[in-house]
Amino acid sequence: MTDPKYAWLPSNLQPDEANPDWMNKGDNAWQLTAATMVGLQSIPGLVILYGSIVKKKWAVNSAFMALYAFAAVLICWVGWAYQMSFGDTFLPFLGKIDDALDQHVLLKQAFAYKFPNATMLYFQFVFAAITLILIAGALLGRMNFIAWMMFVPLWVTFSYTIGAFSIWCPNGWLAKMGLIDYSGGFVIHLSSGVAGFTAAYWVGPRTTKDRERFPPNNILLMLAGAGLLWMGWTGFNGGDPYMASIDASLAVLNTHVCAATSLLTWLLLDILFFEKPSVIGVVQGWAAIIMGILSGSIPWFTMMVLHKKIWLLKQVDDTMAVFHTHAVAGTLGGLLTGFFANPKLSRLFYLVETWEHYIGLAYGIHGAVIEEEPSVGDDVHGEEAYALWGDGEKFEKSVHNSVYGVEDLELQRQEVE
């Protein structure tokens, strides 16, 4: 029977048992869509990217590491990890251990958002899953698969849950302090970058031969995977306001502006230094461009220059340079968000009247102060599209096969001999 106070609504909008009055169908639909887009970043996005960016002999192992992590994290997530990340408080940095499959959990409202916990659980799962898959990127080309099977549930249980509860759960100690992590700069990227770097140290390096020459077996598929990863960011950042709102629109636009600027900056630096081009919602558009320039140049500098000069970095074989592209870039994004966070946009995101905790430093200070290429084809990029035989020896001219300098590898070979 229809509640009289909703009688004026069209029949398809009137609340019922399956559509309670606190649920917004549009927000729920967008949240499920955004979550699926993030899921597509992992499968098939990173499955394709990992399987094609390594030598042929490591293709299946690398792709399956991503696929396994996605499945294993889901079981851990519904079994105990979701409640440890977003459930009732056990410690200031951790929730109580409990499963999340009971109706009393899945059907109730997710915090103050206008969709059920089942949607929230799915949305947060794909973030947890991609974090583990990013860690896998640092270990490609030598990771024992059985060891990886053990690592995934342990890390999501004892590491990811702590960061997620502390920063993203409203009851977390860092969340209460006003820390802004709009879309995982700390929870996902910094944690995966540091964890990947640490894991790469303990697992040990690839063989000297693989470190010197590790060409992708299929560059076109690699770009397809990267494309899925890029477009999936629409849901990654666009879903973080937890509603189909103005802030979601700004997040999507800023995401792609920042990504495009970052890519162009990286290409420009490649051209300038190697002569060959290798293949957020609380800031304004101009700030996204600045963030894109910095996120394209600073991680490039740490990976292409500092990695070859700093002794500690040279000791660790980080296959996909996860430390640089996620730990460095994620930290940079978090710091820049803290600098450029616009008070009005922050208020739209957090839906609060007072925004003292969410004003960027820049605004706080301001307030206080008041012809050759057509013939050479792919040679212009220094790379070939496919490894049609062997492990891709024809890629030897590529400057992007390894983050290690040739002189470093030659020195290591001499030491071994």
Short mmCIF file of C-alpha atoms in Angstrom, two decimals:
data_model
loop_
_atom_site.label_atom_id
_atom_site.label_comp_id
_atom_site.label_asym_id
_atom_site.label_seq_id
_atom_site.Cartn_x
_atom_site.Cartn_y
_atom_site.Cartn_z
CA MET A 1 0.00 0.00 0.00
CA THR A 2 1.34 3.41 -1.01
CA ASP A 3 2.24 5.84 1.75
CA PRO A 4 -0.12 8.86 1.37
CA LYS A 5 2.74 11.34 1.57
CA TYR A 6 4.22 9.83 -1.64
CA ALA A 7 0.91 9.52 -3.52
CA TRP A 8 1.74 12.52 -5.70
CA LEU A 9 4.79 10.77 -7.16
CA PRO A 10 4.60 8.71 -10.38
CA SER A 11 4.16 5.02 -9.65
CA ASN A 12 7.71 4.18 -10.76
CA LEU A 13 9.17 6.63 -8.23
CA GLN A 14 7.03 5.73 -5.23
CA PRO A 15 9.01 3.97 -2.48
CA ASP A 16 8.26 0.38 -1.62
CA GLU A 17 9.99 -2.51 0.13
CA ALA A 18 12.47 -2.92 -2.71
CA ASN A 19 12.97 0.84 -3.09
CA PRO A 20 12.99 2.47 0.37
CA ASP A 21 12.43 6.20 0.70
CA TRP A 22 16.09 6.83 1.59
CA MET A 23 17.34 5.34 -1.70
CA ASN A 24 17.88 7.44 -4.80
CA LYS A 25 17.57 5.24 -7.89
CA GLY A 26 19.80 7.52 -9.95
CA ASP A 27 22.59 7.55 -7.37
CA ASN A 28 22.34 3.78 -6.92
CA ALA A 29 22.46 3.17 -10.67
CA TRP A 30 25.47 5.48 -11.13
CA GLN A 31 27.33 3.91 -8.21
CA LEU A 32 26.88 0.40 -9.64
CA THR A 33 27.96 1.65 -13.08
CA ALA A 34 31.01 3.43 -11.68
CA ALA A 35 32.01 0.33 -9.73
CA THR A 36 31.76 -1.81 -12.86
CA MET A 37 33.96 0.64 -14.76
CA VAL A 38 36.60 0.35 -12.04
CA GLY A 39 36.26 -3.43 -12.19
CA LEU A 40 36.91 -3.28 -15.93
CA GLN A 41 40.20 -1.53 -15.20
CA SER A 42 41.31 -4.77 -13.54
CA ILE A 43 39.57 -7.34 -15.70
CA PRO A 44 40.17 -7.19 -18.55
CA GLY A 45 42.22 -3.95 -18.42
CA LEU A 46 45.23 -4.91 -16.30
CA VAL A 47 44.94 -8.57 -17.27
CA ILE A 48 45.52 -7.51 -20.88
CA LEU A 49 48.15 -4.91 -19.97
CA TYR A 50 50.19 -7.27 -17.79
CA GLY A 51 49.89 -10.17 -20.21
CA SER A 52 51.14 -8.10 -23.14
CA ILE A 53 53.76 -5.85 -21.55
CA VAL A 54 56.03 -8.73 -20.46
CA LYS A 55 58.07 -11.26 -22.41
CA LYS A 56 56.07 -14.08 -23.97
CA LYS A 57 57.32 -16.62 -21.43
CA TRP A 58 55.76 -14.59 -18.60
CA ALA A 59 52.52 -13.58 -20.34
CA VAL A 60 50.15 -16.18 -18.86
CA ASN A 61 51.64 -15.96 -15.37
CA SER A 62 51.39 -12.16 -15.33
CA ALA A 63 47.82 -12.06 -16.62
CA PHE A 64 46.66 -14.77 -14.23
CA MET A 65 48.21 -12.99 -11.23
CA ALA A 66 45.76 -10.15 -11.89
CA LEU A 67 42.79 -12.45 -12.49
CA TYR A 68 43.45 -14.47 -9.33
CA ALA A 69 43.85 -11.35 -7.18
CA PHE A 70 40.48 -10.02 -8.34
CA ALA A 71 38.70 -13.24 -7.35
CA ALA A 72 40.57 -13.78 -4.08
CA VAL A 73 40.02 -10.23 -2.85
CA LEU A 74 36.26 -10.55 -3.44
CA ILE A 75 36.01 -13.62 -1.19
CA CYS A 76 38.10 -11.92 1.51
CA TRP A 77 36.07 -8.73 1.11
CA VAL A 78 32.63 -10.26 1.71
CA GLY A 79 34.00 -12.66 4.32
CA TRP A 80 35.68 -10.19 6.68
CA ALA A 81 37.67 -7.38 5.02
CA TYR A 82 34.75 -5.06 4.21
CA GLN A 83 33.64 -4.92 7.82
CA MET A 84 37.24 -4.41 8.94
CA SER A 85 37.43 -1.46 6.52
CA PHE A 86 33.97 0.12 6.94
CA GLY A 87 32.25 -1.64 9.83
CA ASP A 88 31.84 -0.85 13.52
CA THR A 89 34.92 0.49 15.26
CA PHE A 90 37.26 -2.02 16.87
CA LEU A 91 40.30 0.26 17.05
CA PRO A 92 40.74 3.85 15.83
CA PHE A 93 42.32 2.41 12.68
CA LEU A 94 40.38 -0.84 12.23
CA GLY A 95 36.82 -2.14 12.18
CA LYS A 96 35.44 -5.26 13.83
CA ILE A 97 35.83 -8.60 12.05
CA ASP A 98 32.49 -9.78 10.66
CA ASP A 99 31.05 -11.05 7.41
CA ALA A 100 29.05 -8.80 5.12
CA LEU A 101 26.65 -11.24 3.45
CA ASP A 102 23.76 -11.09 5.96
CA GLN A 103 20.64 -9.20 4.92
CA HIS A 104 20.89 -6.90 7.92
CA VAL A 105 24.15 -5.62 6.42
CA LEU A 106 23.44 -5.65 2.69
CA LEU A 107 19.95 -4.10 2.72
CA LYS A 108 20.48 -1.21 5.09
CA GLN A 109 21.52 2.29 4.07
CA ALA A 110 25.26 2.77 3.51
CA PHE A 111 26.23 5.49 6.00
CA ALA A 112 24.39 8.67 4.93
CA TYR A 113 24.48 7.83 1.21
CA LYS A 114 21.38 7.20 -0.87
CA PHE A 115 22.05 3.58 -1.78
CA PRO A 116 22.23 0.23 0.08
CA ASN A 117 25.27 -1.36 1.67
CA ALA A 118 25.28 -4.00 -1.08
CA THR A 119 26.21 -1.27 -3.57
CA MET A 120 28.83 0.18 -1.22
CA LEU A 121 30.36 -3.25 -0.69
CA TYR A 122 30.65 -3.82 -4.45
CA PHE A 123 32.05 -0.35 -5.10
CA GLN A 124 34.71 -0.61 -2.41
CA PHE A 125 35.60 -4.16 -3.44
CA VAL A 126 36.81 -3.13 -6.89
CA PHE A 127 39.09 -0.55 -5.27
CA ALA A 128 40.58 -3.13 -2.93
CA ALA A 129 41.05 -5.55 -5.83
CA ILE A 130 42.87 -3.13 -8.10
CA THR A 131 45.22 -2.21 -5.24
CA LEU A 132 46.49 -5.80 -5.06
CA ILE A 133 46.73 -5.99 -8.83
CA LEU A 134 48.86 -2.85 -8.87
CA ILE A 135 51.22 -4.49 -6.38
CA ALA A 136 51.50 -7.41 -8.80
CA GLY A 137 52.94 -5.03 -11.36
CA ALA A 138 56.12 -4.68 -9.29
CA LEU A 139 56.61 -8.46 -9.27
CA LEU A 140 56.01 -9.41 -12.90
CA GLY A 141 58.55 -11.68 -14.50
CA ARG A 142 59.63 -13.78 -11.52
CA MET A 143 56.86 -14.18 -8.91
CA ASN A 144 56.04 -17.71 -7.74
CA PHE A 145 52.31 -18.11 -8.26
CA ILE A 146 51.71 -20.15 -5.09
CA ALA A 147 53.45 -17.46 -3.05
CA TRP A 148 51.24 -14.84 -4.75
CA MET A 149 48.14 -16.85 -3.83
CA MET A 150 49.16 -16.65 -0.17
CA PHE A 151 50.22 -13.00 -0.29
CA VAL A 152 46.93 -11.58 -1.62
CA PRO A 153 44.58 -12.51 1.28
CA LEU A 154 47.22 -11.69 3.88
CA TRP A 155 47.93 -8.21 2.53
CA VAL A 156 44.30 -7.22 2.01
CA THR A 157 43.52 -8.36 5.56
CA PHE A 158 46.42 -6.87 7.49
CA SER A 159 47.35 -3.82 5.42
CA TYR A 160 44.60 -2.55 3.13
CA THR A 161 41.88 -2.66 5.78
CA ILE A 162 43.88 -0.40 8.11
CA GLY A 163 44.38 2.32 5.52
CA ALA A 164 40.80 2.13 4.27
CA PHE A 165 39.26 2.35 7.76
CA SER A 166 41.62 5.10 8.94
CA ILE A 167 41.09 7.36 5.93
CA TRP A 168 37.80 6.45 4.23
CA CYS A 169 35.55 5.21 7.03
CA PRO A 170 33.77 8.13 8.77
CA ASN A 171 34.87 6.63 12.10
CA GLY A 172 38.55 6.40 11.10
CA TRP A 173 41.00 8.54 13.04
CA LEU A 174 42.47 10.24 9.97
CA ALA A 175 39.02 10.83 8.46
CA LYS A 176 37.98 12.62 11.64
CA MET A 177 41.04 14.85 11.36
CA GLY A 178 39.86 15.98 7.92
CA LEU A 179 42.38 14.16 5.72
CA ILE A 180 41.26 14.35 2.08
CA ASP A 181 41.87 11.25 0.01
CA TYR A 182 39.40 11.85 -2.78
CA SER A 183 40.03 8.70 -4.74
CA GLY A 184 42.76 6.60 -3.19
CA GLY A 185 45.96 8.60 -3.53
CA PHE A 186 46.96 7.28 -0.12
CA VAL A 187 44.73 4.23 0.42
CA ILE A 188 45.41 2.74 -3.02
CA HIS A 189 48.36 4.29 -4.80
CA LEU A 190 50.74 5.11 -1.98
CA SER A 191 50.06 1.78 -0.26
CA SER A 192 50.40 -0.28 -3.44
CA GLY A 193 53.55 1.57 -4.48
CA VAL A 194 55.28 1.07 -1.14
CA ALA A 195 54.04 -2.52 -0.82
CA GLY A 196 55.12 -3.34 -4.37
CA PHE A 197 58.56 -1.84 -3.82
CA THR A 198 58.99 -3.73 -0.54
CA ALA A 199 57.74 -7.01 -2.03
CA ALA A 200 60.07 -6.60 -5.02
CA TYR A 201 63.00 -6.24 -2.63
CA TRP A 202 62.20 -9.45 -0.75
CA VAL A 203 61.25 -11.50 -3.82
CA GLY A 204 64.48 -10.50 -5.51
CA PRO A 205 65.23 -9.31 -9.03
CA ARG A 206 64.62 -10.88 -12.39
CA THR A 207 67.53 -12.48 -14.16
CA THR A 208 70.14 -10.04 -15.43
CA LYS A 209 69.10 -10.87 -18.99
CA ASP A 210 65.47 -10.01 -18.27
CA ARG A 211 66.35 -6.82 -16.46
CA GLU A 212 68.41 -5.68 -19.42
CA ARG A 213 65.89 -6.66 -22.10
CA PHE A 214 62.25 -7.12 -21.08
CA PRO A 215 60.32 -6.14 -24.23
CA PRO A 216 56.52 -6.35 -24.41
CA ASN A 217 55.20 -9.23 -26.48
CA ASN A 218 52.32 -7.21 -27.96
CA ILE A 219 52.38 -3.42 -27.84
CA LEU A 220 48.97 -2.98 -29.48
CA LEU A 221 47.28 -5.11 -26.84
CA MET A 222 49.30 -3.28 -24.20
CA LEU A 223 47.83 0.00 -25.44
CA ALA A 224 44.34 -1.53 -25.45
CA GLY A 225 44.77 -2.50 -21.81
CA ALA A 226 46.06 0.97 -21.01
CA GLY A 227 43.05 2.45 -22.78
CA LEU A 228 40.65 0.42 -20.64
CA LEU A 229 42.58 1.53 -17.59
CA TRP A 230 42.30 5.18 -18.63
CA MET A 231 38.57 5.16 -19.39
CA GLY A 232 37.87 3.19 -16.23
CA TRP A 233 39.00 6.25 -14.30
CA THR A 234 35.63 7.77 -15.20
CA GLY A 235 34.12 5.46 -12.59
CA PHE A 236 37.18 5.49 -10.32
CA ASN A 237 36.97 9.22 -9.63
CA GLY A 238 33.44 9.92 -10.83
CA GLY A 239 32.00 7.45 -8.34
CA ASP A 240 33.74 8.87 -5.28
CA PRO A 241 31.19 11.60 -4.50
CA TYR A 242 28.80 8.64 -3.96
CA MET A 243 26.07 10.37 -5.94
CA ALA A 244 25.27 11.49 -9.48
CA SER A 245 26.10 15.12 -8.68
CA ILE A 246 27.88 18.21 -9.95
CA ASP A 247 30.97 17.06 -8.10
CA ALA A 248 30.90 13.75 -9.99
CA SER A 249 30.81 15.66 -13.27
CA LEU A 250 33.76 17.82 -12.24
CA ALA A 251 35.67 14.76 -11.06
CA VAL A 252 35.25 13.01 -14.41
CA LEU A 253 36.30 16.07 -16.40
CA ASN A 254 39.29 16.87 -14.18
CA THR A 255 40.38 13.23 -14.27
CA HIS A 256 40.69 13.18 -18.04
CA VAL A 257 42.20 16.67 -18.30
CA CYS A 258 44.83 15.72 -15.71
CA ALA A 259 45.52 12.34 -17.35
CA ALA A 260 45.87 13.83 -20.84
CA THR A 261 48.18 16.59 -19.58
CA SER A 262 50.25 14.04 -17.68
CA LEU A 263 50.58 11.79 -20.75
CA LEU A 264 51.61 14.68 -22.98
CA THR A 265 54.15 15.86 -20.40
CA TRP A 266 55.64 12.35 -20.19
CA LEU A 267 55.86 12.13 -24.01
CA LEU A 268 57.51 15.54 -24.21
CA LEU A 269 60.14 14.55 -21.66
CA ASP A 270 60.78 11.30 -23.54
CA ILE A 271 61.30 13.25 -26.75
CA LEU A 272 63.57 15.81 -25.13
CA PHE A 273 65.77 13.31 -23.31
CA PHE A 274 65.54 10.13 -25.43
CA GLU A 275 64.40 11.58 -28.80
CA LYS A 276 61.58 9.02 -29.01
CA PRO A 277 58.01 9.23 -27.62
CA SER A 278 57.01 6.07 -25.76
CA VAL A 279 53.93 4.81 -25.76
CA ILE A 280 40.24 14.72 -9.45
CA GLY A 281 36.83 16.42 -8.10
CA VAL A 282 37.73 18.97 -5.42
CA VAL A 283 39.99 21.12 -7.56
CA GLN A 284 39.23 23.43 -10.46
CA GLY A 285 40.10 22.75 -14.09
CA TRP A 286 43.19 24.95 -14.15
CA ALA A 287 44.51 23.15 -11.08
CA ALA A 288 43.94 19.79 -12.81
CA ILE A 289 46.22 20.92 -15.65
CA ILE A 290 48.95 21.94 -13.19
CA MET A 291 48.55 18.61 -11.37
CA GLY A 292 48.78 16.82 -14.72
CA ILE A 293 52.03 18.56 -15.59
CA LEU A 294 53.54 17.72 -12.22
CA SER A 295 52.23 14.14 -12.17
CA GLY A 296 53.70 13.60 -15.61
CA SER A 297 57.09 15.14 -14.87
CA ILE A 298 57.96 14.27 -11.27
CA PRO A 299 57.30 10.48 -11.50
CA TRP A 300 59.10 10.53 -14.87
CA PHE A 301 62.10 12.17 -13.22
CA THR A 302 62.18 9.76 -10.28
CA MET A 303 61.86 6.74 -12.59
CA MET A 304 64.07 7.73 -15.52
CA VAL A 305 66.74 9.71 -13.63
CA LEU A 306 66.77 9.16 -9.87
CA HIS A 307 66.19 5.40 -10.11
CA LYS A 308 69.49 5.08 -11.97
CA LYS A 309 71.41 7.22 -9.48
CA ILE A 310 70.11 6.34 -6.01
CA TRP A 311 71.69 3.19 -4.58
CA LEU A 312 68.59 1.99 -2.70
CA LEU A 313 66.32 2.28 -5.73
CA LYS A 314 68.81 0.41 -7.90
CA GLN A 315 68.76 -2.54 -5.49
CA VAL A 316 65.05 -3.22 -6.13
CA ASP A 317 63.69 -4.71 -9.37
CA ASP A 318 60.27 -3.02 -9.62
CA THR A 319 59.10 -4.46 -12.94
CA MET A 320 56.33 -1.96 -13.73
CA ALA A 321 57.91 0.89 -11.74
CA VAL A 322 54.93 0.80 -9.38
CA PHE A 323 56.84 2.80 -6.76
CA HIS A 324 57.22 5.73 -9.15
CA THR A 325 53.87 5.60 -10.94
CA HIS A 326 51.79 4.97 -7.82
CA ALA A 327 53.67 5.72 -4.58
CA VAL A 328 55.31 8.89 -5.89
CA ALA A 329 52.34 9.94 -8.04
CA GLY A 330 49.80 9.05 -5.34
CA THR A 331 51.65 11.02 -2.69
CA LEU A 332 52.00 13.90 -5.12
CA GLY A 333 48.27 13.82 -5.85
CA GLY A 334 47.39 13.82 -2.17
CA LEU A 335 49.68 16.75 -1.42
CA LEU A 336 48.49 18.74 -4.43
CA THR A 337 44.86 18.12 -3.49
CA GLY A 338 45.64 19.51 -0.07
CA PHE A 339 47.11 22.57 -1.77
CA PHE A 340 44.50 23.19 -4.48
CA ALA A 341 41.29 21.97 -2.73
CA ASN A 342 38.63 24.58 -3.47
CA PRO A 343 36.44 25.38 -0.42
CA LYS A 344 33.21 25.53 -2.42
CA LEU A 345 33.90 22.29 -4.29
CA SER A 346 34.94 20.58 -1.07
CA ARG A 347 31.63 21.60 0.47
CA LEU A 348 29.81 20.10 -2.52
CA PHE A 349 31.71 16.84 -2.04
CA TYR A 350 31.37 16.52 1.74
CA LEU A 351 27.90 18.15 1.90
CA VAL A 352 28.79 20.13 5.02
CA GLU A 353 28.08 23.74 5.93
CA THR A 354 31.46 24.28 7.58
CA TRP A 355 34.57 23.42 5.58
CA GLU A 356 37.47 24.49 7.81
CA HIS A 357 39.03 21.02 7.51
CA TYR A 358 38.65 20.93 3.72
CA ILE A 359 40.22 24.16 2.47
CA GLY A 360 43.35 23.92 0.35
CA LEU A 361 46.52 25.70 1.43
CA ALA A 362 46.44 27.93 -1.65
CA TYR A 363 43.00 29.23 -0.71
CA GLY A 364 43.90 29.41 2.97
CA ILE A 365 46.88 31.63 2.17
CA HIS A 366 44.79 33.72 -0.21
CA GLY A 367 42.08 34.13 2.40
CA ALA A 368 44.59 35.12 5.03
CA VAL A 369 46.38 37.59 2.71
CA ILE A 370 43.38 38.56 0.59
CA GLU A 371 59.21 14.55 -42.83
CA GLU A 372 61.30 11.54 -41.67
CA GLU A 373 58.60 9.88 -39.70
CA PRO A 374 56.29 8.63 -42.53
CA SER A 375 59.08 6.44 -43.89
CA VAL A 376 60.40 5.00 -40.65
CA GLY A 377 57.02 3.96 -39.19
CA ASP A 378 57.18 2.58 -35.66
CA ASP A 379 60.92 3.22 -35.49
CA VAL A 380 60.07 6.78 -34.48
CA HIS A 381 58.90 5.31 -31.15
CA GLY A 382 61.88 3.00 -30.77
CA GLU A 383 59.50 0.02 -30.39
CA GLU A 384 57.84 -2.71 -32.46
CA ALA A 385 54.20 -3.77 -32.18
CA TYR A 386 54.69 -7.54 -31.72
CA ALA A 387 57.24 -10.08 -30.54
CA LEU A 388 56.75 -12.54 -33.39
CA TRP A 389 59.62 -14.82 -32.43
CA GLY A 390 61.79 -15.50 -29.42
CA ASP A 391 61.26 -13.07 -26.57
CA GLY A 392 61.28 -9.98 -28.75
CA GLU A 393 64.97 -9.50 -29.43
CA LYS A 394 64.10 -7.05 -32.18
CA PHE A 395 63.18 -4.57 -29.43
CA GLU A 396 66.79 -4.00 -28.48
CA LYS A 397 66.69 -0.38 -29.67
CA SER A 398 63.87 0.56 -27.30
CA VAL A 399 64.84 2.94 -24.53
CA HIS A 400 61.87 1.78 -22.49
CA ASN A 401 62.65 -1.90 -21.99
CA SER A 402 64.09 -1.28 -18.56
CA VAL A 403 64.33 1.47 -15.97
CA TYR A 404 67.93 0.36 -15.41
CA GLY A 405 70.81 1.97 -17.23
CA VAL A 406 72.79 -0.31 -19.56
CA GLU A 407 75.99 0.56 -17.69
CA ASP A 408 74.41 -0.62 -14.42
CA LEU A 409 73.46 -3.95 -15.94
CA GLU A 410 76.88 -4.39 -17.52
CA LEU A 411 78.47 -3.75 -14.12
CA GLN A 412 76.20 -6.33 -12.49
CA ARG A 413 77.06 -8.88 -15.17
CA GLN A 414 80.78 -8.34 -14.56
CA GLU A 415 80.27 -8.77 -10.81
CA VAL A 416 78.47 -12.08 -11.38
CA GLU A 417 81.21 -13.33 -13.70
#
